[in-house]
Coordinates of C-alpha atoms and ligand atoms in Angstrom, one line a residue:
X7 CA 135.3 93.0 162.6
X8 CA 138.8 93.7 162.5
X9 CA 140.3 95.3 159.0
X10 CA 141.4 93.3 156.2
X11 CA 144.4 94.6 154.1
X12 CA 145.0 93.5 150.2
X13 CA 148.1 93.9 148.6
X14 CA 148.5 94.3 145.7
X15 CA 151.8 94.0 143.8
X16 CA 153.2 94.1 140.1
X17 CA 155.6 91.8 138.6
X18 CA 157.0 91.2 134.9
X19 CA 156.8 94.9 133.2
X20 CA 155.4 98.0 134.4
X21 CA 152.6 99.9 133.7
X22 CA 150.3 97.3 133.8
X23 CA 147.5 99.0 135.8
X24 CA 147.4 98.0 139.5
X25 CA 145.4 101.5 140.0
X26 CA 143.2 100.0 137.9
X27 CA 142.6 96.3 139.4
X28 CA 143.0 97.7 143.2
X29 CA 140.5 100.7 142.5
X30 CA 137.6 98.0 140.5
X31 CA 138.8 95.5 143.0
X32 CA 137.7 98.2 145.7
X33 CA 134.3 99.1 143.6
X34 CA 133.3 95.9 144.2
X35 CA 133.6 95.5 147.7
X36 CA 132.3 98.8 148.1
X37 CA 129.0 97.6 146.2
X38 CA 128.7 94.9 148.7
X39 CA 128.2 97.4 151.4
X40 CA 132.0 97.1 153.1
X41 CA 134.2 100.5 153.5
X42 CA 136.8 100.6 151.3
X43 CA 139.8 103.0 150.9
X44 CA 142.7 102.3 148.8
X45 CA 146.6 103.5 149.3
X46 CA 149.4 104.0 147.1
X47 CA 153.2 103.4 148.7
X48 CA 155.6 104.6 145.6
X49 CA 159.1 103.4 146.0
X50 CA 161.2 107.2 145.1
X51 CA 162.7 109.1 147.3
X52 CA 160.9 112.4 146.4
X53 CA 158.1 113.4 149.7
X54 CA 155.5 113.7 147.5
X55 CA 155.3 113.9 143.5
X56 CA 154.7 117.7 143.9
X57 CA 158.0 117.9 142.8
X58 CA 158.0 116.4 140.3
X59 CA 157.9 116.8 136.0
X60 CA 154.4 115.5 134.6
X61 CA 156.7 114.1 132.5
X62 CA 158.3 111.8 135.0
X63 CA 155.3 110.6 136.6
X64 CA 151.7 111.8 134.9
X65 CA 149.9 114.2 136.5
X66 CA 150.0 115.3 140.4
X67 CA 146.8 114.8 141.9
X68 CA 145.6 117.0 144.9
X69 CA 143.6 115.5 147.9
X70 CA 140.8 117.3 149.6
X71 CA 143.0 117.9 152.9
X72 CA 146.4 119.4 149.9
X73 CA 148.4 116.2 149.8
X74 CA 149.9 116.3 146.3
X75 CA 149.9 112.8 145.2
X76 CA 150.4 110.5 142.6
X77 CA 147.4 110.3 140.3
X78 CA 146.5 106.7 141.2
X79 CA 144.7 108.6 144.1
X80 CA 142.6 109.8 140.9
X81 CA 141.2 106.5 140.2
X82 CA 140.9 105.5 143.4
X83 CA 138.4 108.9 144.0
X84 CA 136.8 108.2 141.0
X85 CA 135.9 104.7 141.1
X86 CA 134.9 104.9 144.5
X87 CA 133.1 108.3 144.8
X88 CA 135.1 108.8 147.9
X89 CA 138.0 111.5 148.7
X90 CA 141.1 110.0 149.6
X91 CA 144.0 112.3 152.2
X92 CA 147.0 112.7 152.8
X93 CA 147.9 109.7 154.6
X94 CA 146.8 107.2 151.2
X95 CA 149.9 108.0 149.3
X96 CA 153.2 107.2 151.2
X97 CA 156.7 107.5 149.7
X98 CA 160.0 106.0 150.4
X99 CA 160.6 109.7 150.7
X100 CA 158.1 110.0 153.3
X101 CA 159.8 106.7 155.6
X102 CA 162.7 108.1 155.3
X103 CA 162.3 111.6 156.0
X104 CA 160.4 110.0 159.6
X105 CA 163.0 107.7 160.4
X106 CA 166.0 110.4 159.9
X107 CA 164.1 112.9 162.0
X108 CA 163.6 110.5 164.5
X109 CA 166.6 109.9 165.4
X110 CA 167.9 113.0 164.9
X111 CA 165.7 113.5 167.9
X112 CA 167.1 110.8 169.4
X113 CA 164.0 108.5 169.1
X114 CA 167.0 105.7 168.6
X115 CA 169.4 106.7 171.0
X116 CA 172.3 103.7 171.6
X117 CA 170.7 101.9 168.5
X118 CA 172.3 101.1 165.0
X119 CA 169.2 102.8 162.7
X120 CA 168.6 100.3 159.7
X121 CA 166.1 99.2 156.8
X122 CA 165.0 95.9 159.2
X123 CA 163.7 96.5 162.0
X124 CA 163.4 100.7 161.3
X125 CA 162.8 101.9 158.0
X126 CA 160.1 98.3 157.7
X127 CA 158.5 99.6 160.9
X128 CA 157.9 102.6 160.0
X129 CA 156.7 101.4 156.8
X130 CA 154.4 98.8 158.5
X131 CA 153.1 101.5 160.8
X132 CA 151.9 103.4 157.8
X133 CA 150.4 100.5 155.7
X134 CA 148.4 100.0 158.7
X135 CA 147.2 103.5 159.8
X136 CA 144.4 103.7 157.9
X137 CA 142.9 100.3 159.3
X138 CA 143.6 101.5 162.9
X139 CA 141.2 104.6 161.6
X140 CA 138.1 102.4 162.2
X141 CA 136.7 103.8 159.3
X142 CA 136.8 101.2 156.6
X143 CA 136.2 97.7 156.7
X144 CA 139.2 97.0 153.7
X145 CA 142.3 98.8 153.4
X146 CA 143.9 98.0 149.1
X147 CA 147.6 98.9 149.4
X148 CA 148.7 99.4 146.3
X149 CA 152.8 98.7 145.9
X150 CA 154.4 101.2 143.0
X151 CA 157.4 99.6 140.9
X152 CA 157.9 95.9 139.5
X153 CA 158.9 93.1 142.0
X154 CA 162.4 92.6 141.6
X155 CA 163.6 96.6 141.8
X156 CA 165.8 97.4 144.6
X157 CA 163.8 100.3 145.6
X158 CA 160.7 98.5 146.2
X159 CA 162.5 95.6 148.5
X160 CA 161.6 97.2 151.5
X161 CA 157.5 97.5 151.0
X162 CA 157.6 93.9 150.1
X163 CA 159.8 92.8 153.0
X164 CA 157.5 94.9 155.4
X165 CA 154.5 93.3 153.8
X166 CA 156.1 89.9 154.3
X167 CA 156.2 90.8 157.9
X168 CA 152.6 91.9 157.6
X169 CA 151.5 88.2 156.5
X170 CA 152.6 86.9 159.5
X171 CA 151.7 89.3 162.1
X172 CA 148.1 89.9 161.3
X173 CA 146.1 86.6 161.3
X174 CA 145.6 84.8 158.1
X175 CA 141.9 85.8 157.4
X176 CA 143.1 89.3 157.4
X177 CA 145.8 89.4 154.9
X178 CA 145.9 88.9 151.4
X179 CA 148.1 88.9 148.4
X180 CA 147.2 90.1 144.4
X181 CA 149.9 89.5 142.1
X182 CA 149.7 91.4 138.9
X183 CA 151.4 89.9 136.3
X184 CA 151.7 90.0 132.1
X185 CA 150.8 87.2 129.6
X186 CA 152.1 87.9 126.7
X187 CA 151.0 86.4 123.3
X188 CA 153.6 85.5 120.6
X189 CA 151.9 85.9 117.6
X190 CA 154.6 83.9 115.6
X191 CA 153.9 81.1 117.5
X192 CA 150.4 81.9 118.2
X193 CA 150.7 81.4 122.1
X194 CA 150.2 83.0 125.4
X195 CA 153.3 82.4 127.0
X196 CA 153.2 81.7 131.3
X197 CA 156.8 81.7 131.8
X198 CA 157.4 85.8 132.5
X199 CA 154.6 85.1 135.6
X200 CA 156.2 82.0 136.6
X201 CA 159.6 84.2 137.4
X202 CA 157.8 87.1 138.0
X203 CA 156.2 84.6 141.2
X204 CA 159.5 83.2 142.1
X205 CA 161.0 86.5 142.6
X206 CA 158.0 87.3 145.3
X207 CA 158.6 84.1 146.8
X208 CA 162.3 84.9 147.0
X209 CA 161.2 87.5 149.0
X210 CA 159.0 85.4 151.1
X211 CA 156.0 86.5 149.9
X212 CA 153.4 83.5 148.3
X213 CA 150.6 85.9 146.6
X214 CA 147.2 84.4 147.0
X215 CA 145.6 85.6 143.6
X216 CA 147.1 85.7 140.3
X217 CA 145.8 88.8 138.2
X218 CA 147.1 88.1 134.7
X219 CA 146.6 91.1 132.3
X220 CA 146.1 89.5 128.5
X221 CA 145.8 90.5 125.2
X222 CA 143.8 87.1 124.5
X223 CA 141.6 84.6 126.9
X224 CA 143.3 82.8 129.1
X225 CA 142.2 78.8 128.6
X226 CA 141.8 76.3 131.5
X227 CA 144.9 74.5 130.8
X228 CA 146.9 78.2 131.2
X229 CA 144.8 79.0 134.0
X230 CA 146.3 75.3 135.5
X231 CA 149.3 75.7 134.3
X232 CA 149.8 79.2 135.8
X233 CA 148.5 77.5 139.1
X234 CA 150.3 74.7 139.2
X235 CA 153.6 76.0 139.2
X236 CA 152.6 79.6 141.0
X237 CA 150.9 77.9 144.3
X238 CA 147.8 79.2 143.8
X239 CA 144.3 77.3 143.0
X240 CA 142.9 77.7 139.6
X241 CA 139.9 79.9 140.5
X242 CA 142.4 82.5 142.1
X243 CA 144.1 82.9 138.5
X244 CA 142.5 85.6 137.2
X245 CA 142.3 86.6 133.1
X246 CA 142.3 90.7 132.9
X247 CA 142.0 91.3 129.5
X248 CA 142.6 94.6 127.9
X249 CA 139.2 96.9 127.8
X250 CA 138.0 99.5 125.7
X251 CA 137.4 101.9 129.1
X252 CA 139.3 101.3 132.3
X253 CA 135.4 101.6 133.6
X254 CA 134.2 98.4 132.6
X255 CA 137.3 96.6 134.5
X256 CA 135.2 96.1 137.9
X257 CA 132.2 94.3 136.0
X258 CA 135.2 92.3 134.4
X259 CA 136.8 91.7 137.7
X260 CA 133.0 90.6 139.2
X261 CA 132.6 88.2 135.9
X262 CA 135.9 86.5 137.0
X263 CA 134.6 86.6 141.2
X264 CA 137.6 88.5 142.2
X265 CA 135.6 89.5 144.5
X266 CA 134.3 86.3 145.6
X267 CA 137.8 85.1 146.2
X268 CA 138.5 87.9 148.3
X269 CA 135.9 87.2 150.1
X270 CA 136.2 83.9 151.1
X271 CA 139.8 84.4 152.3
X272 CA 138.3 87.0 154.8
X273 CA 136.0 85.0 155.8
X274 CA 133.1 87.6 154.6
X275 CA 130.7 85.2 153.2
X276 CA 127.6 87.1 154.5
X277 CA 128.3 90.3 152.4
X278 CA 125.1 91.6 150.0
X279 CA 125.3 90.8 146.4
X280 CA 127.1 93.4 144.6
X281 CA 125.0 96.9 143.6
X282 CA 126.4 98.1 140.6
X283 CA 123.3 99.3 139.2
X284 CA 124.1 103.3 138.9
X285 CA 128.1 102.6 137.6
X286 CA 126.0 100.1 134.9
X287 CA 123.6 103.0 134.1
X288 CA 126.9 105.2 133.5
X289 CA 128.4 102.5 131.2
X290 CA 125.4 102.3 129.2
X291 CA 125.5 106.7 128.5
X292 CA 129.3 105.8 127.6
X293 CA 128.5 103.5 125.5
X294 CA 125.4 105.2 123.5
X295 CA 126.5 108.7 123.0
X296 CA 124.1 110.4 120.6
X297 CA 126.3 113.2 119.7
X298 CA 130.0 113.6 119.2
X299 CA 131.6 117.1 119.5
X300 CA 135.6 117.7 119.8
X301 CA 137.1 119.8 122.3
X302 CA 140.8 121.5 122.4
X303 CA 143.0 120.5 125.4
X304 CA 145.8 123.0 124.9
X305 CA 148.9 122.7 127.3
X306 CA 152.4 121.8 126.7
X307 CA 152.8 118.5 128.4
X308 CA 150.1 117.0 125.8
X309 CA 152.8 114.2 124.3
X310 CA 151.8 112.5 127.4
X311 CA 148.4 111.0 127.9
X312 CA 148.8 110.6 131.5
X313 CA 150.0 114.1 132.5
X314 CA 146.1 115.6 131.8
X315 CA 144.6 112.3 133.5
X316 CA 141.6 113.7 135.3
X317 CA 141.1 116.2 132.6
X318 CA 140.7 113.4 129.9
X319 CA 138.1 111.4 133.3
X320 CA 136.3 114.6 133.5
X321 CA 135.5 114.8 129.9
X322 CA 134.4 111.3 129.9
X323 CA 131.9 111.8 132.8
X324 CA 130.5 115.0 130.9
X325 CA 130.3 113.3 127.7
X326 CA 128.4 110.5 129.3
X327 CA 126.0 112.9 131.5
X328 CA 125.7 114.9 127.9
X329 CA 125.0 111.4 126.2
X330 CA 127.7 112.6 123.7
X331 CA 131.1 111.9 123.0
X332 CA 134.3 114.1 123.3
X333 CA 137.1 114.0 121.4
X334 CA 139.6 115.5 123.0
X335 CA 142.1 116.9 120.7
X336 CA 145.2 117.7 122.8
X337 CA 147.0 121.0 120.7
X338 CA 150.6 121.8 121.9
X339 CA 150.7 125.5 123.4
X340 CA 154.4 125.9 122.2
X341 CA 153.8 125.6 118.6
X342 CA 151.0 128.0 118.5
X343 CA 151.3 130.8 116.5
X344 CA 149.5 133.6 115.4
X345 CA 150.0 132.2 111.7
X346 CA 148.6 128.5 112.7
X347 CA 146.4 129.2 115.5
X348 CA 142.9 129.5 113.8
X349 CA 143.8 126.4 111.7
X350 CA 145.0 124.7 114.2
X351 CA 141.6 125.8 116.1
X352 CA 138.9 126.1 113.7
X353 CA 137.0 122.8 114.1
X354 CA 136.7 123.2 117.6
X355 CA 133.7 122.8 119.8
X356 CA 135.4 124.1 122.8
X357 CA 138.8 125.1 123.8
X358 CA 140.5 124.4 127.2
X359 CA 143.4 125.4 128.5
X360 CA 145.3 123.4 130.5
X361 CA 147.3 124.3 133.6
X362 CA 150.8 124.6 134.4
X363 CA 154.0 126.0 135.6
X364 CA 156.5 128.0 134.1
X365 CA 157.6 130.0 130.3
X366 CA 157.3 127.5 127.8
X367 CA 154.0 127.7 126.0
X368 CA 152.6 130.7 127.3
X369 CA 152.4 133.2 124.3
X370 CA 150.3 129.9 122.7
X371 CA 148.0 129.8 125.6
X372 CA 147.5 133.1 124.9
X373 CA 146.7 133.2 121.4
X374 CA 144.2 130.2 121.8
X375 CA 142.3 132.3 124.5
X376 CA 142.3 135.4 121.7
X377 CA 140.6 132.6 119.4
X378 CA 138.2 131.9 121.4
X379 CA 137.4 134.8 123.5
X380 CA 136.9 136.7 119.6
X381 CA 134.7 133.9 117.9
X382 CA 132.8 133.1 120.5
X383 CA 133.9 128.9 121.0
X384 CA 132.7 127.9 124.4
X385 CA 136.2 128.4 126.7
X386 CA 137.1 127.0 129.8
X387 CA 140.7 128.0 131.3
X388 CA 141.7 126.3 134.4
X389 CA 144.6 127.1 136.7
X390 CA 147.1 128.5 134.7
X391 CA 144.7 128.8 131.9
X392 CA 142.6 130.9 133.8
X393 CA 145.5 133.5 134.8
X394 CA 146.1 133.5 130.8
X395 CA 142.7 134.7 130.0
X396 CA 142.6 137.5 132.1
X397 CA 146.3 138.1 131.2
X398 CA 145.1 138.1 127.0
X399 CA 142.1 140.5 128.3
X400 CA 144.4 142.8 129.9
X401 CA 146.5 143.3 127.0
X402 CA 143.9 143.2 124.2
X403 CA 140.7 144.2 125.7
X404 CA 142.1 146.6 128.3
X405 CA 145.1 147.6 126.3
X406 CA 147.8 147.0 128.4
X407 CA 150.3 145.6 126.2
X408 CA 152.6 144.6 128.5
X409 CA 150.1 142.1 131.4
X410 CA 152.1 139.0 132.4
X411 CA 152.1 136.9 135.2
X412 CA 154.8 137.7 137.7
X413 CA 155.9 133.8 137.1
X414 CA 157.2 134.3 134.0
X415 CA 158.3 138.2 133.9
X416 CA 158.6 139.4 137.7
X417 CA 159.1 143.1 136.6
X418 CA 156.6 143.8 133.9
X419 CA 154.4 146.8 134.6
X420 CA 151.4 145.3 134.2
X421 CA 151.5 142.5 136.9
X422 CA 147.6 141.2 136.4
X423 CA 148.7 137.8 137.7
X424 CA 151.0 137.7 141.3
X425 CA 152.0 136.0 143.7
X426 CA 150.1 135.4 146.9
X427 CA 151.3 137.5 149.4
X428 CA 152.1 134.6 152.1
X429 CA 153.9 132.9 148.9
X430 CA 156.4 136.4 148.8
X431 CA 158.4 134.6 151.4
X432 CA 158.6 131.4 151.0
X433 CA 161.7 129.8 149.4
X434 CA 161.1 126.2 149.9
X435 CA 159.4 124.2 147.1
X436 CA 158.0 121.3 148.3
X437 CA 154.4 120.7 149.8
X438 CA 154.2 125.7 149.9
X439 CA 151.6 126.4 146.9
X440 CA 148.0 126.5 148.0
X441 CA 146.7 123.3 148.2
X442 CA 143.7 121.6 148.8
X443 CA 140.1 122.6 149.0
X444 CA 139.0 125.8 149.7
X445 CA 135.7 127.4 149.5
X446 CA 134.3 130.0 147.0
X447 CA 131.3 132.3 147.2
X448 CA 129.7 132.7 143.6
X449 CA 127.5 135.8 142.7
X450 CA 124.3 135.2 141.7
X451 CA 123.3 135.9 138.3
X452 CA 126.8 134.7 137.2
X453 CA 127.4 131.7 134.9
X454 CA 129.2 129.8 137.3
X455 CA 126.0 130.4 139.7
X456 CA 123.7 128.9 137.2
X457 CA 126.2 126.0 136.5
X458 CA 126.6 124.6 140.3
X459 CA 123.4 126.3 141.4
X460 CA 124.4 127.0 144.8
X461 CA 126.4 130.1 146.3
X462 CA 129.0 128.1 148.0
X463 CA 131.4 125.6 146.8
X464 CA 134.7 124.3 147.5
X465 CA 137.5 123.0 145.4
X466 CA 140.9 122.0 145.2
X467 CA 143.6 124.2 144.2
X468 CA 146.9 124.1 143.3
X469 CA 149.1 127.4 142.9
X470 CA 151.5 130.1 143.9
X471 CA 150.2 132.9 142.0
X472 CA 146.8 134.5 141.6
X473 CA 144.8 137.4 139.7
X474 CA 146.1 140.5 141.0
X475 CA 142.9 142.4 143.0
X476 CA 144.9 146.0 142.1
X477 CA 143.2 145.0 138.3
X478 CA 140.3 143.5 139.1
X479 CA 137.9 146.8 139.0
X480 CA 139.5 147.4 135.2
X481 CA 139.0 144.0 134.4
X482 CA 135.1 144.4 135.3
X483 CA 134.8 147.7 133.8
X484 CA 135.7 146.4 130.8
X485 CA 133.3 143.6 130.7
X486 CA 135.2 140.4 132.6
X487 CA 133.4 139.0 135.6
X488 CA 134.6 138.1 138.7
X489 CA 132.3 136.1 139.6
X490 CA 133.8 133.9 143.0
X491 CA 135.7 134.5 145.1
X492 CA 137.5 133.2 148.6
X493 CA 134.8 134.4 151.7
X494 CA 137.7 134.7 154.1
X495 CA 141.1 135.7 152.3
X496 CA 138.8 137.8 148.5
X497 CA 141.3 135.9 146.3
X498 CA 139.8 135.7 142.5
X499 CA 138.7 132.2 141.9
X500 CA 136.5 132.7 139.0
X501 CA 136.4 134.7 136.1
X502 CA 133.6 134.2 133.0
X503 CA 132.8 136.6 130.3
X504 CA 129.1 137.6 129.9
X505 CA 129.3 139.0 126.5
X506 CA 130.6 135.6 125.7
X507 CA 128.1 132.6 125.5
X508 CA 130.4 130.6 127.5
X509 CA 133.9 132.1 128.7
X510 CA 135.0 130.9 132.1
X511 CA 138.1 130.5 134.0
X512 CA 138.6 129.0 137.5
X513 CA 141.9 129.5 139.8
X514 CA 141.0 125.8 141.1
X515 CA 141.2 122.2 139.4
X516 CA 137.8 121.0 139.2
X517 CA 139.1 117.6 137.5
X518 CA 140.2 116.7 140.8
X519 CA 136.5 116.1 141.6
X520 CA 134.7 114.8 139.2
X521 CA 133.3 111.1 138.8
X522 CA 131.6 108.7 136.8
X523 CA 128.6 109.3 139.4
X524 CA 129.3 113.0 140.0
X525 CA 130.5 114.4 136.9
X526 CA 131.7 118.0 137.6
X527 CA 129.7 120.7 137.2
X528 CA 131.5 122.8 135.1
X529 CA 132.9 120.4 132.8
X530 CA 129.5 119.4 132.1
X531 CA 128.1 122.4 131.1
X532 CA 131.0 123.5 129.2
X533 CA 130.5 119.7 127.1
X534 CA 126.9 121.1 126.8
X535 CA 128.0 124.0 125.6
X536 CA 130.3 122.9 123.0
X537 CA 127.6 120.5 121.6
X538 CA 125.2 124.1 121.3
X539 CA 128.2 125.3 119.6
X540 CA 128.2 122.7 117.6
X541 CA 124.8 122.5 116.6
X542 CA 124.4 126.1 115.7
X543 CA 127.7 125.9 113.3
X544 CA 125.8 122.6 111.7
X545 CA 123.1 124.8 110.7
Ligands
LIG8 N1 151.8 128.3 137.7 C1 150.6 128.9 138.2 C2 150.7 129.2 139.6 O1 151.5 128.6 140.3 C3 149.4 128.0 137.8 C4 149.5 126.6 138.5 C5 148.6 125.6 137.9 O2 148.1 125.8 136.8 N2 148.3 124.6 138.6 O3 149.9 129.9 140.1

C-alpha cells in the first residue's frame, strides 16, 4: 500500500488545537493497526524553535535523535507512544536555509531561484520524506499559522500541488475551523468557517473534512448549513467541542467517525475496529483519583501554561498511575525570597524546579531548594534545577559561599556548575547544546536505581553546562549522591540526597518521555512520594 498523507490546516483564529485533532486523529488510526507518524511544518523563519523565548512559542521539545522542536512533537509522542526525529518538524527556516545553500552550490546554476517551482519543491520533498521511509502507513502533516497569513502561503500552495500529484485516494484535507457562539443572540454563528473555507479555496485547496471546534453542539441544520456552502458532505462536518482533558479528544473524534471518514477516502475499509482499550483504562485513573496532593512547579516562565507543557503531561500521567490528583501550583522563582519563601512553600507536597537558561530567577530557585532540602518535602530538580541543588548544597552544606554556575557568574571561585568542555568553543547558538538521548549508568542501591529498576537508561538532554567533576568527591563527602552518570564521557547526570526521603536532581528532561501509557519513572515516584508526604503531615 502506498502512503496516505492528511493535512491538516487552521483557519479563522489561532490556537485552536490542530496538535490536538492531528495527534487523536493519529491515535485512532494507530488503534486500527495502521503506522502512523505525525509532522509539524511551522511557517518562521527561525531553523528550529531552539532559539527561541518560551515565551514566543511554549516550550521547546527535544526529539530522541536532538532535534529541538516545537512542542506539538510532545503531543504527537504522547498520544501515540511513539518517538518522533528530526525530520517531523520542518521550518520555513529550514526550506530556506536548503534552497540558499543549494544554489550557493550551484544546484541552480542559469536558473532564476523562486518560491514556485523551488522553495514549494523543496517544501514538497519534505512533506513527503517520511512516506518515502516505508515505515508508516499514514503520514498527518500538521500546517502551523491561520490560512490567510502570508507566511504560511507557500505550505498551502505546495500542498495544493500535493492534491494533484499524488492520486486522489492518497490525499486528504482537515480543515480546522471556529464556531463561535453569540450568547446575545444565543447562536452558533457559521459565517467565520464559511470565509475561513473561501480563503483555502482561493488558494486552490477544497478541504475534505470540516473540524469545527465549539463551545456548544453543533445541530443538523449547522452541520448542513456548514456543508452546503463549504463543499463538503454533512458526515465530513465534524463538532469538536471543548473537553475537560485534551485526552478524551480521540474517543470524541471516534464518536464523530473521523476516523471512518478517513478511511473511506483511502480506501482502507478493511482496517480492525479501533483498540482503545489501555488509553480507556488510563482515562478511567484520570478520572477517579482517590487522592489529591499539590506539587510546586517553580521556574520563571510560569505566566505561561504552555512553556512547562510536558511537565504539566508528566504530572498527569503520574497522577493517574498514582490514582491521585496533582495540582500543580506553578510559584514564580523571581519573586522568591528568603522572607516569603516558606509561605509561599508551606503547603507543599513536593517541590520541582523547573529548568532554564540564564540570571533571572536563580537566587529563588535557590531558596526553594534550601526549603526543601531542610524540611524534608520530596524534591525533584531537573535541568537547571538540578545544577541549583547542587549549587545551594555547595554553599550551605559544603560552605562555599560563593558556588554558582559559570552561566550566570563566569569568574566565581567556586564554579560547581561549568561548561562542557567541547561547549568552551563553540560560539554559535543554534542546534550546539547537548541534545538528545544519551545513556546513563545508575549505581545500585541509589534512589534513582530503585525508581527505574534497571542500571541503564537513556534520556534526553538539553544543556551547555554541567556539574563540575573537580567538586563531585566534596559533594559526596558531604552526603550528596551521585548516583548516574554518562558510561562513555563520566558527566554527572543524577544527583539524590539519601539523608533526604526523596531529594533528586537529573541533568536530563525526563518530561520529554513520559506518556499516558508510560508515565515516567521518576515523576511517578516523586507523585508517590509527595502523596507519603502528604499523608504523614495529615497525621
Ligand atoms: N541553562 C542550563 C544549561 O545550559 C540548563 C539548561 C536547562 O535547564 N535545559 O546547562
Amino acid at each position: 500500500m502506498s502512503a496516505k498523507y492528511v493535512f491538516v490546516t487552521g483557519g479563522v483564529v489561532s490556537s485552536l488545537g490542530k496538535g490536538i485533532i492531528s495527534s487523536s486523529l493519529a491515535k485512532l488510526l494507530q488503534s486500527r493497526n495502521l503506522r502512523v507518524t505525525i509532522q509539524k511544518f511551522d511557517p518562521y523563519l527561525n531553523v528550529d524553535p531552539g532559539t527561541l523565548n518560551p515565551y514566543e512559542h511554549g516550550e521547546c521539545f527535544v526529539t530522541e535523535d536532538g532535534a529541538e522542536t516545537d512542542l506539538d512533537l510532545g503531543h504527537y509522542e504522547r498520544f501515540l507512544n511513539i518517538y518522533t526525529s528530526r525530520a517531523n518538524n520542518v521550518t520555513t527556516g529550514k526550506i530556506y536555509r536548503t534552497v540558499i545553500d543549494k544554489e550557493r552550490q550551484g544546484a541552480y546554476l542559469g536558473k532564476t531561484v523562486q518560491i514556485i517551482p523551488h522553495i514549494t519543491d523543496e517544501i514538497k520533498r519534505r512533506m513527503l520524506l517520511l512516506g518515502k521511509s516505508g515505515q508508516y502507513d499514514v503520514i498527518i502533516t500538521e500546517i502551523g499559522g491561520t490560512v490567510g497569513d502570508i507566511e504560511s502561503l507557500p505550505f498551502i500552495e505546495a500542498m495544493r500541488q500535493l492534491q494533484w500529484e499524488l492520486p486522489d485516494e492518497d490525499c486528504l484535507v482537515i480543515h480546522l475551523t471556529l464556531v463561535p457562539y453569540l450568547s446575545a443572540a444565543k447562536e452558533l454563528k457559521s459565517k467565520p468557517t464559511q470565509h475561513s473555507v473561501k480563503l483555502l479555496q482561493q488558494d486552490g485547496v477544497q478541504p475534505d473534512i470540516l473540524i469545527c471546534r465549539t463551545e456548544h453542539k453543533l445541530s443538523m441544520e449547522l452541520r448542513k448549513k456548514l456543508a452546503l456552502f463549504c463543499n463538503v458532505r454533512p458526515n465530513a462536518v465534524i463538532e469538536s467541542i471543548d473537553a475537560d482533558t485534551i485526552y478524551k479528544v480521540p474517543l470524541m473524534m471516534r464518536d464523530e467517525k473521523l476516523d471512518e471518514i478517513v478511511l473511506e477516502k483511502f480506501g482502507l475499509n478493511d482496517t480492525p475496529e479501533p483498540d482503545l482499550e489501555g488509553w480507556k483504562a488510563f482515562l478511567d485513573r484520570l478520572a477517579h483519583p482517590e487522592a489529591n496532593i499539590t506539587v510546586a512547579l517553580v521556574g520563571k516562565y510560569v505566566e505561561l501554561q504552555d512553556a512547562y507543557k510536558s511537565i504539566l503531561e508528566a504530572f498527569i500521567h503520574a497522577g493517574a498511575a498514582n490514582r491521585c490528583k496533582v495540582k500543580v501550583v506553578p510559584i514564580h522563582s523571581e519573586y522568591l525570597t528568603e522572607d516569603n519563601v516558606e509561605e509561599k512553600l508551606a503547603g507543599m507536597d513536593g517541590i520541582l524546579i523547573a529548568p532554564g537558561f540564564g540570571e533571572r530567577g536563580l537566587e529563588g530557585k535557590i531558596k526553594a531548594v534550601r526549603y526543601a532540602r531542610e524540611k524534608g518535602v520530596p524534591f525533584f530538580g531537573i535541568c537547571l534545577g538540578m545544577q541549583m541543588a547542587v549549587v545551594e548544597f555547595a554553599r550551605n552544606v559544603l560552605g562555599l559561599k560563593d558556588a554558582m554556575s559559570t552561566e550566570v557568574e563566569a569568574n566565581t571561585a567556586n564554579p560547581v556548575i561549568d561548561l562542557m568542555a567541547d561547549q568552551k568553543t563553540t560560539t554559535v547558538k543554534g542546534g550546539t547544546m547537548r541534545l538528545g538521548a544519551y545513556k546513563c549508568q545508575i549505581e545500585e542501591g541509589s534512589l534513582a536505581y530503585r525508581i527505574y529498576g534497571k542500571p541503564l537508561i537513556s534520556e534526553r538532554h538539553r544543556h551547555r553546562y554541567e556539574l563540575n567533576n573537580d567538586y563531585v568527591a566534596r559533594l559526596n563527602e558531604a552526603g550528596m549522591r551521585t548516583s548516574g552518570r554518562n558510561p562513555e564521557t563520566g558527566l554527572v547526570e543524577i544527583v539524590e540526597i539519601p539523608e533526604h526521603p526523596f531529594f533528586i536532581g537529573v541533568q536530563f528532561h525526563p518530561e520529554y518521555k513520559s506518556t499516558p501509557e508510560n508515565p515516567q519513572p521518576i515523576f511517578v515516584a516523586f507523585v508517590k512520594a509527595a502523596l507519603e508526604y502528604n499523608k504523614s503531615r495529615q497525621k
